[in-house]
mmCIF file of C-alpha atoms in Angstrom:
data_model
loop_
_atom_site.group_PDB
_atom_site.id
_atom_site.type_symbol
_atom_site.label_atom_id
_atom_site.label_comp_id
_atom_site.label_asym_id
_atom_site.label_seq_id
_atom_site.Cartn_x
_atom_site.Cartn_y
_atom_site.Cartn_z
ATOM 1 C CA MET O 1 122.706 89.666 85.023
ATOM 2 C CA GLN O 2 119.952 87.856 83.130
ATOM 3 C CA ARG O 3 120.756 84.616 84.977
ATOM 4 C CA LEU O 4 120.401 86.330 88.345
ATOM 5 C CA PHE O 5 116.842 87.352 87.525
ATOM 6 C CA VAL O 6 115.950 83.816 86.444
ATOM 7 C CA ILE O 7 117.242 82.441 89.742
ATOM 8 C CA ALA O 8 115.350 85.079 91.709
ATOM 9 C CA ALA O 9 112.135 84.207 89.878
ATOM 10 C CA LEU O 10 112.602 80.488 90.551
ATOM 11 C CA LEU O 11 113.244 81.154 94.234
ATOM 12 C CA SER O 12 110.134 83.256 94.568
ATOM 13 C CA ALA O 13 108.101 80.544 92.815
ATOM 14 C CA ALA O 14 109.538 77.905 95.179
ATOM 15 C CA CYS O 15 108.752 80.022 98.242
ATOM 16 C CA ALA O 16 105.197 80.628 97.082
ATOM 17 C CA ALA O 17 104.572 76.917 96.526
ATOM 18 C CA GLN O 18 106.000 76.048 99.923
ATOM 19 C CA GLY O 19 103.982 78.720 101.694
ATOM 20 C CA ALA O 20 100.676 77.833 100.111
ATOM 21 C CA SER O 21 100.207 74.137 100.673
ATOM 22 C CA PRO O 22 102.582 71.377 101.700
ATOM 23 C CA THR O 23 100.349 68.727 100.114
ATOM 24 C CA THR O 24 101.322 69.813 96.588
ATOM 25 C CA SER O 25 104.572 67.880 96.458
ATOM 26 C CA THR O 26 103.529 64.865 98.504
ATOM 27 C CA GLN O 27 100.378 64.054 96.517
ATOM 28 C CA PRO O 28 101.138 64.935 92.914
ATOM 29 C CA ALA O 29 98.598 62.410 91.594
ATOM 30 C CA ASN O 30 95.803 64.226 93.382
ATOM 31 C CA THR O 31 96.826 67.678 92.194
ATOM 32 C CA TYR O 32 95.161 69.542 89.351
ATOM 33 C CA GLN O 33 96.759 72.451 87.551
ATOM 34 C CA VAL O 34 95.196 75.716 86.452
ATOM 35 C CA ALA O 35 97.319 77.967 84.251
ATOM 36 C CA VAL O 36 96.889 81.726 84.539
ATOM 37 C CA THR O 37 97.781 82.852 81.036
ATOM 38 C CA MET O 38 96.895 85.880 78.933
ATOM 39 C CA PHE O 39 94.432 87.173 81.538
ATOM 40 C CA LYS O 40 92.539 83.850 81.674
ATOM 41 C CA PHE O 41 92.258 80.894 84.037
ATOM 42 C CA GLN O 42 92.808 77.747 81.980
ATOM 43 C CA PRO O 43 90.777 75.632 82.321
ATOM 44 C CA ALA O 44 88.151 78.110 83.460
ATOM 45 C CA LYS O 45 86.010 75.252 84.803
ATOM 46 C CA LEU O 46 87.659 72.310 86.507
ATOM 47 C CA GLN O 47 86.046 69.212 88.034
ATOM 48 C CA ILE O 48 87.978 67.456 90.801
ATOM 49 C CA PRO O 49 87.305 64.752 93.379
ATOM 50 C CA ALA O 50 86.915 65.785 97.010
ATOM 51 C CA GLY O 51 90.264 66.060 98.762
ATOM 52 C CA ALA O 52 92.168 67.067 95.646
ATOM 53 C CA THR O 53 94.533 70.017 95.450
ATOM 54 C CA VAL O 54 94.379 72.714 92.794
ATOM 55 C CA THR O 55 97.558 74.557 91.938
ATOM 56 C CA TRP O 56 97.411 77.806 89.975
ATOM 57 C CA THR O 57 100.514 79.118 88.229
ATOM 58 C CA ASN O 58 100.745 82.671 86.928
ATOM 59 C CA HIS O 59 102.435 82.781 83.522
ATOM 60 C CA ASP O 60 101.561 86.442 82.835
ATOM 61 C CA GLU O 61 103.770 89.473 83.287
ATOM 62 C CA GLU O 62 100.972 91.062 85.280
ATOM 63 C CA PRO O 63 100.270 89.957 88.844
ATOM 64 C CA HIS O 64 97.023 88.080 89.408
ATOM 65 C CA THR O 65 95.135 86.660 92.362
ATOM 66 C CA VAL O 66 92.933 83.657 92.971
ATOM 67 C CA THR O 67 90.175 85.232 95.030
ATOM 68 C CA SER O 68 87.304 83.123 96.280
ATOM 69 C CA ALA O 69 83.892 84.585 95.462
ATOM 70 C CA GLY O 70 82.173 83.986 98.785
ATOM 71 C CA ASP O 71 84.980 82.712 101.025
ATOM 72 C CA GLY O 72 84.592 79.099 99.850
ATOM 73 C CA PHE O 73 88.352 78.666 100.149
ATOM 74 C CA LYS O 74 91.335 80.730 101.246
ATOM 75 C CA SER O 75 92.181 83.383 98.652
ATOM 76 C CA SER O 76 95.710 83.843 97.381
ATOM 77 C CA PRO O 77 97.991 86.824 97.906
ATOM 78 C CA ALA O 78 99.299 88.611 94.795
ATOM 79 C CA LEU O 79 100.913 86.087 92.449
ATOM 80 C CA ASP O 80 103.900 87.424 90.554
ATOM 81 C CA THR O 81 105.102 85.869 87.289
ATOM 82 C CA GLY O 82 105.961 82.217 87.940
ATOM 83 C CA ASP O 83 104.362 82.121 91.387
ATOM 84 C CA HIS O 84 102.178 79.170 92.369
ATOM 85 C CA TYR O 85 99.241 78.981 94.728
ATOM 86 C CA SER O 86 97.549 75.813 95.967
ATOM 87 C CA ALA O 87 94.307 75.115 97.758
ATOM 88 C CA VAL O 88 92.870 71.809 98.971
ATOM 89 C CA PHE O 89 89.167 71.204 98.348
ATOM 90 C CA THR O 90 87.720 68.739 100.844
ATOM 91 C CA ARG O 91 83.984 69.400 100.557
ATOM 92 C CA PRO O 92 81.889 68.758 97.437
ATOM 93 C CA GLY O 93 80.411 71.895 95.916
ATOM 94 C CA THR O 94 80.944 74.616 93.330
ATOM 95 C CA TYR O 95 83.617 77.178 94.104
ATOM 96 C CA ALA O 96 83.679 80.342 91.999
ATOM 97 C CA TYR O 97 86.743 82.511 92.012
ATOM 98 C CA TYR O 98 88.194 85.546 90.202
ATOM 99 C CA CYS O 99 91.262 87.755 89.994
ATOM 100 C CA SER O 100 90.757 90.785 92.241
ATOM 101 C CA VAL O 101 93.075 92.884 90.065
ATOM 102 C CA HIS O 102 91.322 91.886 86.820
ATOM 103 C CA PRO O 103 87.778 90.856 87.786
ATOM 104 C CA GLN O 104 86.908 89.845 84.224
ATOM 105 C CA MET O 105 89.084 86.784 84.915
ATOM 106 C CA THR O 106 86.801 84.200 86.474
ATOM 107 C CA GLY O 107 86.975 80.469 87.103
ATOM 108 C CA THR O 108 85.080 77.670 88.807
ATOM 109 C CA ILE O 109 86.176 74.553 90.686
ATOM 110 C CA VAL O 110 83.520 71.844 90.901
ATOM 111 C CA VAL O 111 84.266 69.324 93.664
ATOM 112 C CA ARG O 112 82.394 66.031 93.271
ATOM 113 C CA MET A 1 103.818 116.738 69.677
ATOM 114 C CA LYS A 2 104.238 120.249 68.329
ATOM 115 C CA ASP A 3 104.757 122.873 71.002
ATOM 116 C CA ASP A 4 103.031 125.900 69.580
ATOM 117 C CA ARG A 5 99.298 125.356 69.504
ATOM 118 C CA ASP A 6 98.107 128.920 69.768
ATOM 119 C CA ASP A 7 96.830 128.782 66.207
ATOM 120 C CA MET A 8 94.862 125.606 66.821
ATOM 121 C CA GLN A 9 91.189 125.895 65.974
ATOM 122 C CA PRO A 10 89.034 125.311 69.029
ATOM 123 C CA ASP A 11 87.604 122.201 67.481
ATOM 124 C CA ARG A 12 86.827 120.533 70.743
ATOM 125 C CA ARG A 13 85.642 117.296 69.226
ATOM 126 C CA ARG A 14 88.871 116.880 67.342
ATOM 127 C CA PHE A 15 90.842 117.720 70.439
ATOM 128 C CA LEU A 16 88.926 115.155 72.468
ATOM 129 C CA GLU A 17 89.886 112.536 69.947
ATOM 130 C CA CYS A 18 93.501 113.584 69.975
ATOM 131 C CA MET A 19 95.005 111.109 72.374
ATOM 132 C CA ALA A 20 98.688 111.275 71.738
ATOM 133 C CA TRP A 21 101.958 110.729 73.490
ATOM 134 C CA ALA A 22 103.257 114.037 74.752
ATOM 135 C CA GLY A 23 106.931 114.812 74.573
ATOM 136 C CA ALA A 24 109.205 115.908 77.368
ATOM 137 C CA GLY A 25 108.964 119.433 78.687
ATOM 138 C CA THR A 26 105.557 120.264 77.252
ATOM 139 C CA LEU A 27 103.821 122.979 79.206
ATOM 140 C CA TRP A 28 100.054 122.769 79.376
ATOM 141 C CA LEU A 29 98.158 125.955 80.151
ATOM 142 C CA MET A 30 94.464 125.813 80.735
ATOM 143 C CA HIS A 31 92.312 128.814 79.902
ATOM 144 C CA GLY A 32 88.617 128.308 80.525
ATOM 145 C CA GLY A 33 88.932 124.574 80.064
ATOM 146 C CA VAL A 34 90.919 124.648 76.826
ATOM 147 C CA ALA A 35 94.504 123.478 76.960
ATOM 148 C CA HIS A 36 97.299 125.257 75.138
ATOM 149 C CA ALA A 37 100.810 123.972 74.937
ATOM 150 C CA GLY A 38 103.903 126.140 75.025
ATOM 151 C CA ALA A 39 107.575 125.980 75.846
ATOM 152 C CA LEU A 40 108.239 125.721 79.557
ATOM 153 C CA LEU A 41 111.068 128.090 80.298
ATOM 154 C CA LYS A 42 109.835 130.940 78.110
ATOM 155 C CA ASP A 43 106.445 131.061 79.747
ATOM 156 C CA ALA A 44 105.928 133.711 82.376
ATOM 157 C CA THR A 45 102.879 131.922 83.783
ATOM 158 C CA ALA A 46 104.990 129.103 85.130
ATOM 159 C CA GLN A 47 107.595 131.459 86.536
ATOM 160 C CA ASN A 48 104.980 133.600 88.300
ATOM 161 C CA ALA A 49 103.175 130.646 89.824
ATOM 162 C CA THR A 50 101.874 131.072 93.366
ATOM 163 C CA PHE A 51 102.678 127.472 94.127
ATOM 164 C CA GLY A 52 103.419 124.202 92.444
ATOM 165 C CA PHE A 53 103.203 120.529 93.204
ATOM 166 C CA VAL A 54 104.515 117.368 91.625
ATOM 167 C CA GLN A 55 102.636 114.242 90.610
ATOM 168 C CA ILE A 56 104.466 110.926 90.824
ATOM 169 C CA SER A 57 102.679 107.782 89.742
ATOM 170 C CA ASP A 58 102.977 104.054 89.245
ATOM 171 C CA SER A 59 106.379 103.424 90.818
ATOM 172 C CA HIS A 60 105.582 99.659 90.951
ATOM 173 C CA ILE A 61 108.274 98.852 93.502
ATOM 174 C CA GLY A 62 108.722 95.086 93.407
ATOM 175 C CA PHE A 63 108.542 94.838 89.621
ATOM 176 C CA HIS A 64 111.813 93.297 88.454
ATOM 177 C CA LYS A 65 111.619 92.489 84.760
ATOM 178 C CA ALA A 66 111.960 94.070 81.311
ATOM 179 C CA PRO A 67 111.954 96.887 80.486
ATOM 180 C CA ASN A 68 112.936 98.069 83.989
ATOM 181 C CA PRO A 69 114.496 95.558 86.386
ATOM 182 C CA ASP A 70 115.228 98.355 88.885
ATOM 183 C CA PRO A 71 112.207 100.623 89.529
ATOM 184 C CA VAL A 72 113.813 101.703 92.830
ATOM 185 C CA ALA A 73 116.587 103.372 90.850
ATOM 186 C CA SER A 74 114.141 105.070 88.472
ATOM 187 C CA LEU A 75 111.988 106.311 91.369
ATOM 188 C CA ARG A 76 115.135 107.671 92.984
ATOM 189 C CA GLN A 77 115.990 109.454 89.721
ATOM 190 C CA SER A 78 112.469 110.854 89.560
ATOM 191 C CA ILE A 79 112.848 112.277 93.059
ATOM 192 C CA ALA A 80 116.212 113.766 92.083
ATOM 193 C CA LEU A 81 114.395 115.462 89.200
ATOM 194 C CA VAL A 82 111.868 116.906 91.652
ATOM 195 C CA ASN A 83 114.687 118.132 93.866
ATOM 196 C CA ALA A 84 116.388 119.786 90.891
ATOM 197 C CA GLN A 85 113.368 122.018 90.130
ATOM 198 C CA PRO A 86 114.185 125.717 90.560
ATOM 199 C CA LYS A 87 111.123 126.225 92.779
ATOM 200 C CA ARG A 88 110.469 123.781 95.599
ATOM 201 C CA PRO A 89 107.077 122.123 95.103
ATOM 202 C CA ASP A 90 104.677 122.651 98.017
ATOM 203 C CA PHE A 91 103.819 118.963 97.990
ATOM 204 C CA VAL A 92 104.139 115.736 96.073
ATOM 205 C CA VAL A 93 101.191 113.480 95.285
ATOM 206 C CA HIS A 94 101.695 109.822 94.432
ATOM 207 C CA THR A 95 98.669 108.707 92.416
ATOM 208 C CA GLY A 96 98.914 105.005 93.125
ATOM 209 C CA ASP A 97 100.555 101.704 92.305
ATOM 210 C CA LEU A 98 103.336 102.543 94.724
ATOM 211 C CA SER A 99 103.944 98.802 94.928
ATOM 212 C CA HIS A 100 103.688 96.002 92.409
ATOM 213 C CA LEU A 101 102.330 93.380 94.821
ATOM 214 C CA SER A 102 101.017 95.216 97.935
ATOM 215 C CA LYS A 103 103.908 93.895 100.045
ATOM 216 C CA PRO A 104 104.824 95.804 103.241
ATOM 217 C CA GLU A 105 108.485 96.064 102.260
ATOM 218 C CA GLN A 106 107.460 97.602 98.914
ATOM 219 C CA PHE A 107 105.377 100.255 100.709
ATOM 220 C CA ASP A 108 108.297 100.892 103.084
ATOM 221 C CA THR A 109 110.696 101.410 100.179
ATOM 222 C CA VAL A 110 108.444 104.036 98.576
ATOM 223 C CA ALA A 111 107.921 105.882 101.864
ATOM 224 C CA GLU A 112 111.645 105.868 102.591
ATOM 225 C CA LEU A 113 112.588 107.094 99.103
ATOM 226 C CA LEU A 114 110.017 109.887 99.166
ATOM 227 C CA LYS A 115 111.470 111.164 102.435
ATOM 228 C CA GLU A 116 114.330 112.355 100.215
ATOM 229 C CA ALA A 117 111.991 114.609 98.222
ATOM 230 C CA ARG A 118 112.469 118.286 99.062
ATOM 231 C CA THR A 119 108.840 119.204 99.539
ATOM 232 C CA GLY A 120 106.407 120.085 102.297
ATOM 233 C CA GLN A 121 104.290 116.948 102.307
ATOM 234 C CA VAL A 122 103.625 113.770 100.352
ATOM 235 C CA PHE A 123 100.036 112.700 99.652
ATOM 236 C CA TYR A 124 99.168 109.177 98.610
ATOM 237 C CA ILE A 125 96.246 107.381 97.014
ATOM 238 C CA PRO A 126 96.264 103.651 96.232
ATOM 239 C CA GLY A 127 96.357 101.918 92.878
ATOM 240 C CA GLU A 128 94.889 98.466 92.321
ATOM 241 C CA HIS A 129 98.350 96.970 92.869
ATOM 242 C CA ASP A 130 98.353 98.450 96.392
ATOM 243 C CA VAL A 131 95.143 96.824 97.620
ATOM 244 C CA ILE A 132 95.714 93.193 96.560
ATOM 245 C CA GLY A 133 94.600 90.542 99.006
ATOM 246 C CA ASP A 134 93.451 92.825 101.847
ATOM 247 C CA ASP A 135 91.246 95.427 100.149
ATOM 248 C CA GLY A 136 93.771 98.108 101.007
ATOM 249 C CA LYS A 137 94.025 97.581 104.773
ATOM 250 C CA ALA A 138 97.844 97.592 104.818
ATOM 251 C CA PHE A 139 98.010 100.596 102.499
ATOM 252 C CA PHE A 140 95.576 102.671 104.545
ATOM 253 C CA ALA A 141 97.318 101.701 107.786
ATOM 254 C CA ARG A 142 100.639 102.796 106.287
ATOM 255 C CA PHE A 143 99.634 105.916 104.337
ATOM 256 C CA GLY A 144 96.479 107.119 106.059
ATOM 257 C CA GLY A 145 92.874 106.064 105.830
ATOM 258 C CA GLY A 146 91.415 109.440 104.857
ATOM 259 C CA VAL A 147 87.728 109.813 105.647
ATOM 260 C CA ASP A 148 86.437 106.988 107.876
ATOM 261 C CA GLY A 149 89.402 104.771 106.965
ATOM 262 C CA ASN A 150 88.173 104.420 103.376
ATOM 263 C CA GLY A 151 91.104 106.245 101.877
ATOM 264 C CA TRP A 152 89.465 109.249 100.218
ATOM 265 C CA TYR A 153 90.031 112.807 101.481
ATOM 266 C CA SER A 154 90.200 116.457 100.466
ATOM 267 C CA PHE A 155 92.201 119.519 101.428
ATOM 268 C CA ASP A 156 92.563 123.178 100.473
ATOM 269 C CA HIS A 157 95.769 124.847 99.418
ATOM 270 C CA HIS A 158 96.094 128.514 98.363
ATOM 271 C CA GLY A 159 92.452 128.668 97.327
ATOM 272 C CA VAL A 160 92.490 125.439 95.341
ATOM 273 C CA HIS A 161 90.344 122.536 96.550
ATOM 274 C CA PHE A 162 92.057 119.161 96.171
ATOM 275 C CA VAL A 163 90.063 115.928 96.217
ATOM 276 C CA ALA A 164 91.773 112.522 96.486
ATOM 277 C CA LEU A 165 89.531 109.674 95.352
ATOM 278 C CA VAL A 166 89.924 105.912 95.673
ATOM 279 C CA ASN A 167 88.662 104.046 92.596
ATOM 280 C CA VAL A 168 90.634 100.804 92.860
ATOM 281 C CA ARG A 169 88.515 98.798 95.280
ATOM 282 C CA HIS A 170 85.783 96.424 94.077
ATOM 283 C CA LEU A 171 86.827 96.731 90.441
ATOM 284 C CA GLN A 172 84.067 96.156 87.897
ATOM 285 C CA GLY A 173 83.746 94.505 84.508
ATOM 286 C CA ALA A 174 87.093 94.251 82.749
ATOM 287 C CA GLY A 175 88.842 95.836 85.739
ATOM 288 C CA LEU A 176 87.150 99.222 85.590
ATOM 289 C CA GLY A 177 87.598 101.538 88.543
ATOM 290 C CA PHE A 178 84.757 102.001 90.987
ATOM 291 C CA LEU A 179 84.016 104.810 93.437
ATOM 292 C CA GLY A 180 80.900 103.407 95.076
ATOM 293 C CA PRO A 181 77.842 105.111 96.594
ATOM 294 C CA ASP A 182 79.529 105.933 99.931
ATOM 295 C CA GLN A 183 82.347 107.834 98.268
ATOM 296 C CA LEU A 184 79.989 109.633 95.882
ATOM 297 C CA ALA A 185 77.814 110.698 98.824
ATOM 298 C CA TRP A 186 80.902 112.005 100.593
ATOM 299 C CA LEU A 187 82.045 113.859 97.444
ATOM 300 C CA LYS A 188 78.669 115.546 97.099
ATOM 301 C CA GLN A 189 78.896 116.735 100.690
ATOM 302 C CA ASP A 190 82.546 117.750 100.334
ATOM 303 C CA LEU A 191 81.848 119.985 97.318
ATOM 304 C CA ALA A 192 78.528 121.365 98.570
ATOM 305 C CA GLY A 193 79.882 124.439 100.362
ATOM 306 C CA LEU A 194 82.294 125.546 97.637
ATOM 307 C CA SER A 195 81.672 128.435 95.252
ATOM 308 C CA ALA A 196 81.674 127.592 91.542
ATOM 309 C CA SER A 197 84.780 129.740 91.071
ATOM 310 C CA THR A 198 86.902 127.514 93.334
ATOM 311 C CA PRO A 199 89.507 125.706 91.215
ATOM 312 C CA ILE A 200 89.220 121.953 91.803
ATOM 313 C CA VAL A 201 91.977 119.389 91.350
ATOM 314 C CA VAL A 202 91.002 115.726 91.588
ATOM 315 C CA PHE A 203 93.477 112.887 92.150
ATOM 316 C CA ALA A 204 92.497 109.314 91.294
ATOM 317 C CA HIS A 205 94.493 106.297 90.213
ATOM 318 C CA MET A 206 92.342 105.036 87.357
ATOM 319 C CA PRO A 207 91.201 107.281 84.516
ATOM 320 C CA MET A 208 87.922 109.064 85.312
ATOM 321 C CA TRP A 209 86.763 108.772 81.696
ATOM 322 C CA SER A 210 86.250 105.800 79.401
ATOM 323 C CA LEU A 211 89.707 105.771 77.922
ATOM 324 C CA TYR A 212 89.733 102.081 76.969
ATOM 325 C CA PRO A 213 87.162 100.080 78.935
ATOM 326 C CA ALA A 214 88.137 96.737 77.349
ATOM 327 C CA TRP A 215 91.378 97.000 79.320
ATOM 328 C CA GLY A 216 89.663 98.412 82.392
ATOM 329 C CA TRP A 217 90.952 101.910 81.574
ATOM 330 C CA GLY A 218 88.089 103.898 83.014
ATOM 331 C CA THR A 219 85.874 104.167 86.079
ATOM 332 C CA GLN A 220 82.418 102.622 85.996
ATOM 333 C CA ASP A 221 80.651 105.331 88.008
ATOM 334 C CA SER A 222 82.859 108.309 87.098
ATOM 335 C CA ALA A 223 79.928 110.056 85.361
ATOM 336 C CA GLN A 224 78.235 110.473 88.737
ATOM 337 C CA ALA A 225 81.346 112.129 90.181
ATOM 338 C CA LEU A 226 81.711 114.379 87.136
ATOM 339 C CA SER A 227 78.112 115.516 87.366
ATOM 340 C CA LEU A 228 78.948 116.837 90.844
ATOM 341 C CA LEU A 229 81.965 118.695 89.406
ATOM 342 C CA LYS A 230 80.155 120.162 86.394
ATOM 343 C CA ARG A 231 79.231 123.484 88.031
ATOM 344 C CA PHE A 232 82.850 124.443 88.759
ATOM 345 C CA GLY A 233 84.687 126.727 86.370
ATOM 346 C CA SER A 234 87.997 124.869 86.453
ATOM 347 C CA VAL A 235 88.383 121.181 87.214
ATOM 348 C CA THR A 236 91.608 119.281 86.620
ATOM 349 C CA VAL A 237 91.658 115.500 87.038
ATOM 350 C CA LEU A 238 95.065 113.881 87.431
ATOM 351 C CA ASN A 239 95.437 110.116 87.350
ATOM 352 C CA GLY A 240 97.926 107.358 86.652
ATOM 353 C CA HIS A 241 97.350 103.670 85.899
ATOM 354 C CA ILE A 242 97.996 103.606 82.155
ATOM 355 C CA HIS A 243 101.686 104.634 82.273
ATOM 356 C CA GLN A 244 101.474 107.140 79.442
ATOM 357 C CA ILE A 245 100.223 110.665 78.848
ATOM 358 C CA GLN A 246 96.712 111.133 77.505
ATOM 359 C CA GLN A 247 94.492 114.213 77.729
ATOM 360 C CA LYS A 248 90.838 114.915 77.324
ATOM 361 C CA ILE A 249 88.655 117.978 77.804
ATOM 362 C CA GLU A 250 84.979 117.789 78.665
ATOM 363 C CA GLY A 251 83.373 121.151 79.351
ATOM 364 C CA ASN A 252 85.411 122.771 82.118
ATOM 365 C CA VAL A 253 86.959 119.467 83.148
ATOM 366 C CA THR A 254 90.414 118.568 81.903
ATOM 367 C CA PHE A 255 91.746 115.040 82.329
ATOM 368 C CA HIS A 256 95.426 114.159 82.357
ATOM 369 C CA THR A 257 96.928 110.703 82.747
ATOM 370 C CA ALA A 258 100.538 110.535 83.929
ATOM 371 C CA ARG A 259 103.627 108.591 83.048
ATOM 372 C CA SER A 260 104.915 105.904 85.367
ATOM 373 C CA THR A 261 108.276 106.187 87.092
ATOM 374 C CA ALA A 262 108.802 102.478 86.342
ATOM 375 C CA TYR A 263 107.766 101.404 82.823
ATOM 376 C CA PRO A 264 105.468 102.390 79.939
ATOM 377 C CA GLN A 265 102.392 100.470 78.800
ATOM 378 C CA PRO A 266 101.100 100.110 75.242
ATOM 379 C CA ALA A 267 98.824 102.714 73.670
ATOM 380 C CA PRO A 268 95.135 101.871 74.180
ATOM 381 C CA GLY A 269 94.218 98.669 72.350
ATOM 382 C CA VAL A 270 97.662 98.094 70.863
ATOM 383 C CA GLY A 271 98.466 94.446 71.544
ATOM 384 C CA PRO A 272 96.453 91.738 73.277
ATOM 385 C CA ALA A 273 96.483 93.132 76.832
ATOM 386 C CA PRO A 274 97.838 95.926 79.004
ATOM 387 C CA GLY A 275 101.161 95.342 80.727
ATOM 388 C CA PRO A 276 104.794 96.412 80.594
ATOM 389 C CA LEU A 277 105.960 97.556 77.155
ATOM 390 C CA GLN A 278 108.951 95.254 76.978
ATOM 391 C CA ASP A 279 110.429 95.735 73.537
ATOM 392 C CA LEU A 280 111.690 99.279 73.999
ATOM 393 C CA PRO A 281 114.765 100.168 71.962
ATOM 394 C CA ALA A 282 117.908 99.733 74.057
ATOM 395 C CA GLY A 283 118.651 102.717 76.258
ATOM 396 C CA LYS A 284 115.287 104.379 75.577
ATOM 397 C CA LEU A 285 113.423 103.504 78.804
ATOM 398 C CA HIS A 286 114.068 106.856 80.444
ATOM 399 C CA GLU A 287 112.331 108.677 77.593
ATOM 400 C CA TYR A 288 109.099 106.901 78.546
ATOM 401 C CA ILE A 289 109.029 107.417 82.314
ATOM 402 C CA GLY A 290 109.078 110.471 84.543
ATOM 403 C CA VAL A 291 107.125 112.901 86.705
ATOM 404 C CA ARG A 292 104.669 115.789 86.294
ATOM 405 C CA ASP A 293 105.023 119.327 87.621
ATOM 406 C CA VAL A 294 101.879 121.443 88.129
ATOM 407 C CA ARG A 295 101.984 125.182 88.837
ATOM 408 C CA HIS A 296 99.075 127.352 89.824
ATOM 409 C CA VAL A 297 98.675 131.079 89.279
ATOM 410 C CA ARG A 298 96.213 132.721 91.623
ATOM 411 C CA GLY A 299 93.340 134.559 89.962
ATOM 412 C CA SER A 300 94.120 133.480 86.421
ATOM 413 C CA GLY A 301 92.194 130.218 86.510
ATOM 414 C CA THR A 302 95.236 128.617 84.993
ATOM 415 C CA LEU A 303 97.211 125.532 85.866
ATOM 416 C CA ALA A 304 100.491 124.974 84.080
ATOM 417 C CA ILE A 305 101.331 121.316 83.693
ATOM 418 C CA THR A 306 104.828 120.248 82.737
ATOM 419 C CA GLU A 307 105.893 116.706 81.957
ATOM 420 C CA HIS A 308 109.444 115.655 82.734
ATOM 421 C CA THR A 309 110.994 112.441 81.465
ATOM 422 C CA LEU A 310 114.102 111.025 83.129
ATOM 423 C CA VAL A 311 116.307 112.196 80.256
#
């Protein structure tokens, strides 16, 4: 029974990654990771070059979101445990975001 | 929790601080804003009730991990418990977090399961898990948009005025609930024509008092709503969100948080963060989840509140 749940979680993570951005797997060198752990985005502030992809992964039991503060990029749907979400940042600028379920969780992407 | 509290000194401050887990089958009677607990079946007040309704909360359909990999089954059991009550409840209210992830199929599952409840009507309000990603659009389309599509509404039933509030949009601070100026303006208008003797029952997902703000267990602008309710002789506020029973009395307002039908959460501040209480002793889950039965007796100013666990 336990194994079934593990497989289901992996499948849902795979689906989420596929749905979010196809560039994640083809350009791993240009992808930056943000962990969502213990109600925090880690790192909370991330600098990336223009054109890079950011992939968030939720490691918490609680669902979280990556919600753009000001529509700077497309916000995520609810991310369950193990789900990924990716966004490509093409234009230089500062992109603030938060979790809509837990708004004390905030992060920033700085695109150079 | 001891059942017989008739000899309890009316030390309101102490009672306010008494935030404890309540056991199964505790009957809460409210007389002039002070709660007394008694045994359910022996109490004539419950048996003579003019009507009753059931509160279901936090079914979290879509959750699939410890301590409850099957919240569909536990919601189904909760509904069976409702259907086994000797008196059919006039309605059921679901006080939010129907879904875990705001997915359409999760909303559909809840609606389908609640069709099996033997009751007149089912009322819904959203939890923060029901408005993820779309600010509640899918929820309101599915379960009704209330006043102006914003989700809040009120209705009258056998002389009791029921108010359903939405405090899970635009969360503040550490995830605190928020009513907003539009809803507060509506509430003021909604209550304006009522006499102070009208019993009021308020539904909201998040606690309407500062239960544990560091975990977002409260509502930022609840004081403004409560100031509008202050003049009424009997106000009962029923909410969910924290997956455990807590009570508080403030003047004539009594607050009750409900159990979840899916899983319990830790007591306020116990552990690093809120979330599913995973390390329950084997086979004990059903002692921590369940539904709430509320019975009203006309003219007595009394609501009898009974908690049922799934065992």
